[in-house]
PDB file of C-alpha atoms in Angstrom:
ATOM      1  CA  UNK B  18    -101.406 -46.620 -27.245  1.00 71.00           C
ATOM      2  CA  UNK B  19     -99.182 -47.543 -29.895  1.00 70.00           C
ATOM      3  CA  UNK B  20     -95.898 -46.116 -29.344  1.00 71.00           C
ATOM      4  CA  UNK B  21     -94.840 -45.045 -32.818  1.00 72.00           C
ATOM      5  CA  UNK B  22     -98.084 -43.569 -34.047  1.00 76.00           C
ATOM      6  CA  UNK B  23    -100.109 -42.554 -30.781  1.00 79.00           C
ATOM      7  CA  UNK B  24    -103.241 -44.683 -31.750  1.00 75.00           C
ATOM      8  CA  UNK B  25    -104.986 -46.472 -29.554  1.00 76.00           C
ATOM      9  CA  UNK B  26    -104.891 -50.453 -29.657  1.00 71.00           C
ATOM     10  CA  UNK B  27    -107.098 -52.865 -29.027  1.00 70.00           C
ATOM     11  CA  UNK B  28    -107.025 -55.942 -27.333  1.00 73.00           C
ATOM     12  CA  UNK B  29    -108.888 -58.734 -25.780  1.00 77.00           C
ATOM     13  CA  UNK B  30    -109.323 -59.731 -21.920  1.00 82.00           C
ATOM     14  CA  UNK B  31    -110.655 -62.867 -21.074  1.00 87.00           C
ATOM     15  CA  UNK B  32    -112.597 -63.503 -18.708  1.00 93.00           C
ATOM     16  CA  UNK B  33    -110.053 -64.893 -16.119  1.00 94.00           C
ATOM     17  CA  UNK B  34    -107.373 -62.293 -16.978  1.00 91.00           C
ATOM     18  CA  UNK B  35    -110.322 -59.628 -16.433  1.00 91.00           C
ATOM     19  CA  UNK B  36    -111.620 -61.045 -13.151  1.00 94.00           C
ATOM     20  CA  UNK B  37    -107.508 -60.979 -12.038  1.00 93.00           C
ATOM     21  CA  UNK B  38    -106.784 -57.293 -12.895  1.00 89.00           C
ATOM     22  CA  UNK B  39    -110.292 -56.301 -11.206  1.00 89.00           C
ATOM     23  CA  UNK B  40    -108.556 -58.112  -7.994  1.00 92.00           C
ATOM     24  CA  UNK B  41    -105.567 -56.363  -8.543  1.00 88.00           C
ATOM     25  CA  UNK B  42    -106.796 -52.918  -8.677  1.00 88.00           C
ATOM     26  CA  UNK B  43    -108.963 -53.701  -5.716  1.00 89.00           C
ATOM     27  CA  UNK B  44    -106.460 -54.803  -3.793  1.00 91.00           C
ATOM     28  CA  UNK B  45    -104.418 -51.867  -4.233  1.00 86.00           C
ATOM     29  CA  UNK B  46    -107.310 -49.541  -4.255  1.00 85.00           C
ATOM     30  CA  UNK B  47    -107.376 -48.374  -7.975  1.00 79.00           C
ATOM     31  CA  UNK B  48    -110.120 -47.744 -10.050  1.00 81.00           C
ATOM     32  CA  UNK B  49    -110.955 -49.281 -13.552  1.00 79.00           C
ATOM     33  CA  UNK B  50    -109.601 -45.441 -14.686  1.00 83.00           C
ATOM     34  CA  UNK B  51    -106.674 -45.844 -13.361  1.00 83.00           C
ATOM     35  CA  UNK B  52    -103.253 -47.552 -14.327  1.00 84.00           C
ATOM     36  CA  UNK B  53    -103.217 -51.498 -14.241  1.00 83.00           C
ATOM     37  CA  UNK B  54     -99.756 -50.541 -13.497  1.00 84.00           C
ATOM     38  CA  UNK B  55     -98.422 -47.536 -12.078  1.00 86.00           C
ATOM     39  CA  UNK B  56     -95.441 -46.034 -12.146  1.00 87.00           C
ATOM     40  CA  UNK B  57     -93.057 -46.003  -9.242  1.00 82.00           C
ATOM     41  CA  UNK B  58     -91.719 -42.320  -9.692  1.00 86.00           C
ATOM     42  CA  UNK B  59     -94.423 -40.478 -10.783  1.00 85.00           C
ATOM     43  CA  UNK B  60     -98.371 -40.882  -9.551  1.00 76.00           C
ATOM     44  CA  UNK B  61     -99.553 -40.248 -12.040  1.00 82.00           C
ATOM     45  CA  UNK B  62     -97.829 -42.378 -14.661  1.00 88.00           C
ATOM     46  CA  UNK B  63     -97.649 -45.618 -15.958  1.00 88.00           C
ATOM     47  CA  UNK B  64     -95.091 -48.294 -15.508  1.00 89.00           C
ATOM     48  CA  UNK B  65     -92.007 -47.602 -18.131  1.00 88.00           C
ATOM     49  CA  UNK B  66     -91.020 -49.591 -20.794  1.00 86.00           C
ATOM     50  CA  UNK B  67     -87.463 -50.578 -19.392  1.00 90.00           C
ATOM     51  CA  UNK B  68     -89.716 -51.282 -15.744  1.00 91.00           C
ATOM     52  CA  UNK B  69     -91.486 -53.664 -17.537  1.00 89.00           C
ATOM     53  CA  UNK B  70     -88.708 -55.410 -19.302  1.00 91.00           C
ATOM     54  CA  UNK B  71     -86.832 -55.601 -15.932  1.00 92.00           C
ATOM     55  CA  UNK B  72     -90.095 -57.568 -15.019  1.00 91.00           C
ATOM     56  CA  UNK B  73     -90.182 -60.061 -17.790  1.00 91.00           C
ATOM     57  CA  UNK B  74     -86.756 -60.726 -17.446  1.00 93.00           C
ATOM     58  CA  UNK B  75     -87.346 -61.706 -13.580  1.00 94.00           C
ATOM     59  CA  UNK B  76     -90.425 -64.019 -14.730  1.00 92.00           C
ATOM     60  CA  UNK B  77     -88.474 -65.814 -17.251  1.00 93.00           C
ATOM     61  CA  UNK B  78     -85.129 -66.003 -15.203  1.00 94.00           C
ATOM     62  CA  UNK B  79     -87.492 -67.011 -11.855  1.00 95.00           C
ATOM     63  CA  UNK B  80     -89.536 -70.096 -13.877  1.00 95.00           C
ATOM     64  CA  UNK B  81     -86.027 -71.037 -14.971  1.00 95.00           C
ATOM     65  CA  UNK B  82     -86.239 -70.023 -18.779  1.00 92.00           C
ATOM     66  CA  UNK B  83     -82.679 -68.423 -20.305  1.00 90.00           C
ATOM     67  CA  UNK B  84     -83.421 -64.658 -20.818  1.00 88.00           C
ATOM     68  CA  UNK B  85     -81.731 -64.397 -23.813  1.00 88.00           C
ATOM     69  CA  UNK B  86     -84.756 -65.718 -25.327  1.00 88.00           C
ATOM     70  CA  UNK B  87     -87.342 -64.164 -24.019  1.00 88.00           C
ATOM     71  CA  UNK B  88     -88.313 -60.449 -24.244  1.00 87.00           C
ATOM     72  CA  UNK B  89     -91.204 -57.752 -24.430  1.00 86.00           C
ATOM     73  CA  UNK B  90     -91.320 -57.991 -27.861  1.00 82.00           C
ATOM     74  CA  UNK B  91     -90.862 -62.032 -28.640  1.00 83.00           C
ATOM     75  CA  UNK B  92     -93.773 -61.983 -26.300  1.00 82.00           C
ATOM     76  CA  UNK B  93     -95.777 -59.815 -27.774  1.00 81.00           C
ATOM     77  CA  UNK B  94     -94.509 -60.843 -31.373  1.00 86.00           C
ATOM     78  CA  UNK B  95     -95.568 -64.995 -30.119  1.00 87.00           C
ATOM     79  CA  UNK B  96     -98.993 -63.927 -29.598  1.00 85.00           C
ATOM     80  CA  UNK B  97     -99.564 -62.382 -32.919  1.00 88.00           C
ATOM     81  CA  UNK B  98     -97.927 -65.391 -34.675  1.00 90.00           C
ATOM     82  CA  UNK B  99    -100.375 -67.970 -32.552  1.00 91.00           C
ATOM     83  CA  UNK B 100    -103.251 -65.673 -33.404  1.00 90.00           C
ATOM     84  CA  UNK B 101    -102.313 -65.882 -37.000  1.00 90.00           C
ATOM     85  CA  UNK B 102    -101.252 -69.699 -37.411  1.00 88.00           C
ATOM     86  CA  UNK B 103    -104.756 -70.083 -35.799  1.00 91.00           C
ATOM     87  CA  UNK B 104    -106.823 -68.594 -38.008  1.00 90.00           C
ATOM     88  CA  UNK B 105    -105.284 -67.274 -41.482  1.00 85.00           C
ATOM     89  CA  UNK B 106    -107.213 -63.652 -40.455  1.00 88.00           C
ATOM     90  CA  UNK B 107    -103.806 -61.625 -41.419  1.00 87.00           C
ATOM     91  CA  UNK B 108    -106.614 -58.379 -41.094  1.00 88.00           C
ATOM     92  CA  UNK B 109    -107.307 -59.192 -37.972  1.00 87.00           C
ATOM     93  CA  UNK B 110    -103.565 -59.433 -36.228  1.00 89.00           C
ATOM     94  CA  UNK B 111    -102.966 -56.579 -38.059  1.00 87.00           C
ATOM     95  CA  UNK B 112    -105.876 -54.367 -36.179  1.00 85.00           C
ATOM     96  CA  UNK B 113    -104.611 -56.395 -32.679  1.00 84.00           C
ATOM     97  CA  UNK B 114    -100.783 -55.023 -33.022  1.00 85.00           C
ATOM     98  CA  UNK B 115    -102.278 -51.777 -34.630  1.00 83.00           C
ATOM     99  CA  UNK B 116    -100.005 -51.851 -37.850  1.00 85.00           C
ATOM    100  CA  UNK B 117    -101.716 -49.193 -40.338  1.00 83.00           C
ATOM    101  CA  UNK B 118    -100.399 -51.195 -43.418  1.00 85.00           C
ATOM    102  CA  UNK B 119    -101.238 -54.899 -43.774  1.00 84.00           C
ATOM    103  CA  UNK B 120     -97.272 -55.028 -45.698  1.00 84.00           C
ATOM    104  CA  UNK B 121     -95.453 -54.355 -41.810  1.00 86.00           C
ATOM    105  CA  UNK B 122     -97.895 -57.183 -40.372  1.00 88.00           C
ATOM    106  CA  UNK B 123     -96.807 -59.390 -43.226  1.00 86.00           C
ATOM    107  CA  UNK B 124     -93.127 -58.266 -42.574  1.00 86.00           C
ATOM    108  CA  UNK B 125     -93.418 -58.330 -38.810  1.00 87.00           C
ATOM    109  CA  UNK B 126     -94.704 -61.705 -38.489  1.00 89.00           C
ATOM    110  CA  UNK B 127     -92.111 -63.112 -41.535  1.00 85.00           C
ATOM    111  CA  UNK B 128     -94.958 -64.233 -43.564  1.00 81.00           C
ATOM    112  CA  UNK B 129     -93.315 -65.700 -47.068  1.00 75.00           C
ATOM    113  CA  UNK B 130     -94.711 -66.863 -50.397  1.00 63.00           C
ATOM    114  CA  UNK B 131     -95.095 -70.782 -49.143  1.00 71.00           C
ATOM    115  CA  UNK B 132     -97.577 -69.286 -46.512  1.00 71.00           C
ATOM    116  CA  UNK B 133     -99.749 -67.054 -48.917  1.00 63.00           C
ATOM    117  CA  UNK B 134     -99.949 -69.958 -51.128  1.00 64.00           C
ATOM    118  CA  UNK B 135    -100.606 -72.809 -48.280  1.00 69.00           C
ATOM    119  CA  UNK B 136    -103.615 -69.957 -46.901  1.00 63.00           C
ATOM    120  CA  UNK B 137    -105.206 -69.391 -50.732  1.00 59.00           C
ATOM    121  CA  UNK B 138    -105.057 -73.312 -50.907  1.00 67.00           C
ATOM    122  CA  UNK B 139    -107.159 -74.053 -48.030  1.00 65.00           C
ATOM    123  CA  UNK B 140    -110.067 -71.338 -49.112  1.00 57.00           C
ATOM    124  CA  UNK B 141    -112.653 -72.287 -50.406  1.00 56.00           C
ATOM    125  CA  UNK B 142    -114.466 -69.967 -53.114  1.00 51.00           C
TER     126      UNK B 142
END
C-alpha cells in the first residue's frame, strides 16, 4: 500500500524472486496470505518501516558499501530511474511507484527539458 494515499501498488516478481519468497514462507511456515515479513512485536503485523531500514543499512554496511549512500528510498528511487532510462514509458513508472499525477513522477525521478526532448527525438510518428 502506498503510504501517503492508502492505494494499493503494484509490482512485479520474477520468477526467481517468486520461487525465493515461496521458500521463505515455507520455511517459516507462512502462507501466501500472510506477511513476507512479519513483524517482531505484533503477530499480526508487518515489519516497520524503521525495521526495514535497520536492515538495509546492515546489507549495505555487511557487502562493504558506505551507508550514507544507500537507503530505502535511493533503492527504491534506483529502480524507478533504471525502469525509466530503459524504456522512455514515464506512464508506466508512474503506475509502478503509484504516483496519481504523472508531474510528481516527473519531479521524483528529476526528469528535465534535455530528457523530454532527447525521448520526443527518438519517436517515431
Amino acid at each position: 500500500m502506498q503510504q501517503k494515499t492508502a492505494r494499493p501498488v503494484q509490482f512485479e516478481l520474477l520468477p526467481d524472486a517468486r520461487a525465493s519468497l515461496l521458500a521463505w514462507l515455507e520455511r517459516r511456515g507462512g502462507t501466501v496470505d500472510d506477511y513476507v515479513f512479519p513483524s517482531r512485536v505484533d503477530r499480526n503485523g508487518h515489519l516497520s518501516t524503521r525495521q526495514y531500514a535497520r536492515l538495509v543499512d546492515e546489507w549495505v554496511t555487511g557487502v562493504g558499501l558506505v551507508r550514507s549512500e544507500y537507503g530505502t528510498h535511493s533503492l527504491r528511487r534506483t529502480k524507478a530511474s533504471i525502469i525509466y532510462r530503459a524504456t522512455g514509458n514515464l506512464r508506466a513508472v508512474q503506475i509502478l511507484l503509484g504516483h496519481s499525477k504523472i508531474e510528481n513522477t516527473v519531479r521524483y525521478l528529476g526528469i528535465d527539458v534535455e530528457d523530454a526532448l532527447a525521448l520526443a527525438e527518438n519517436t517515431e510518428n
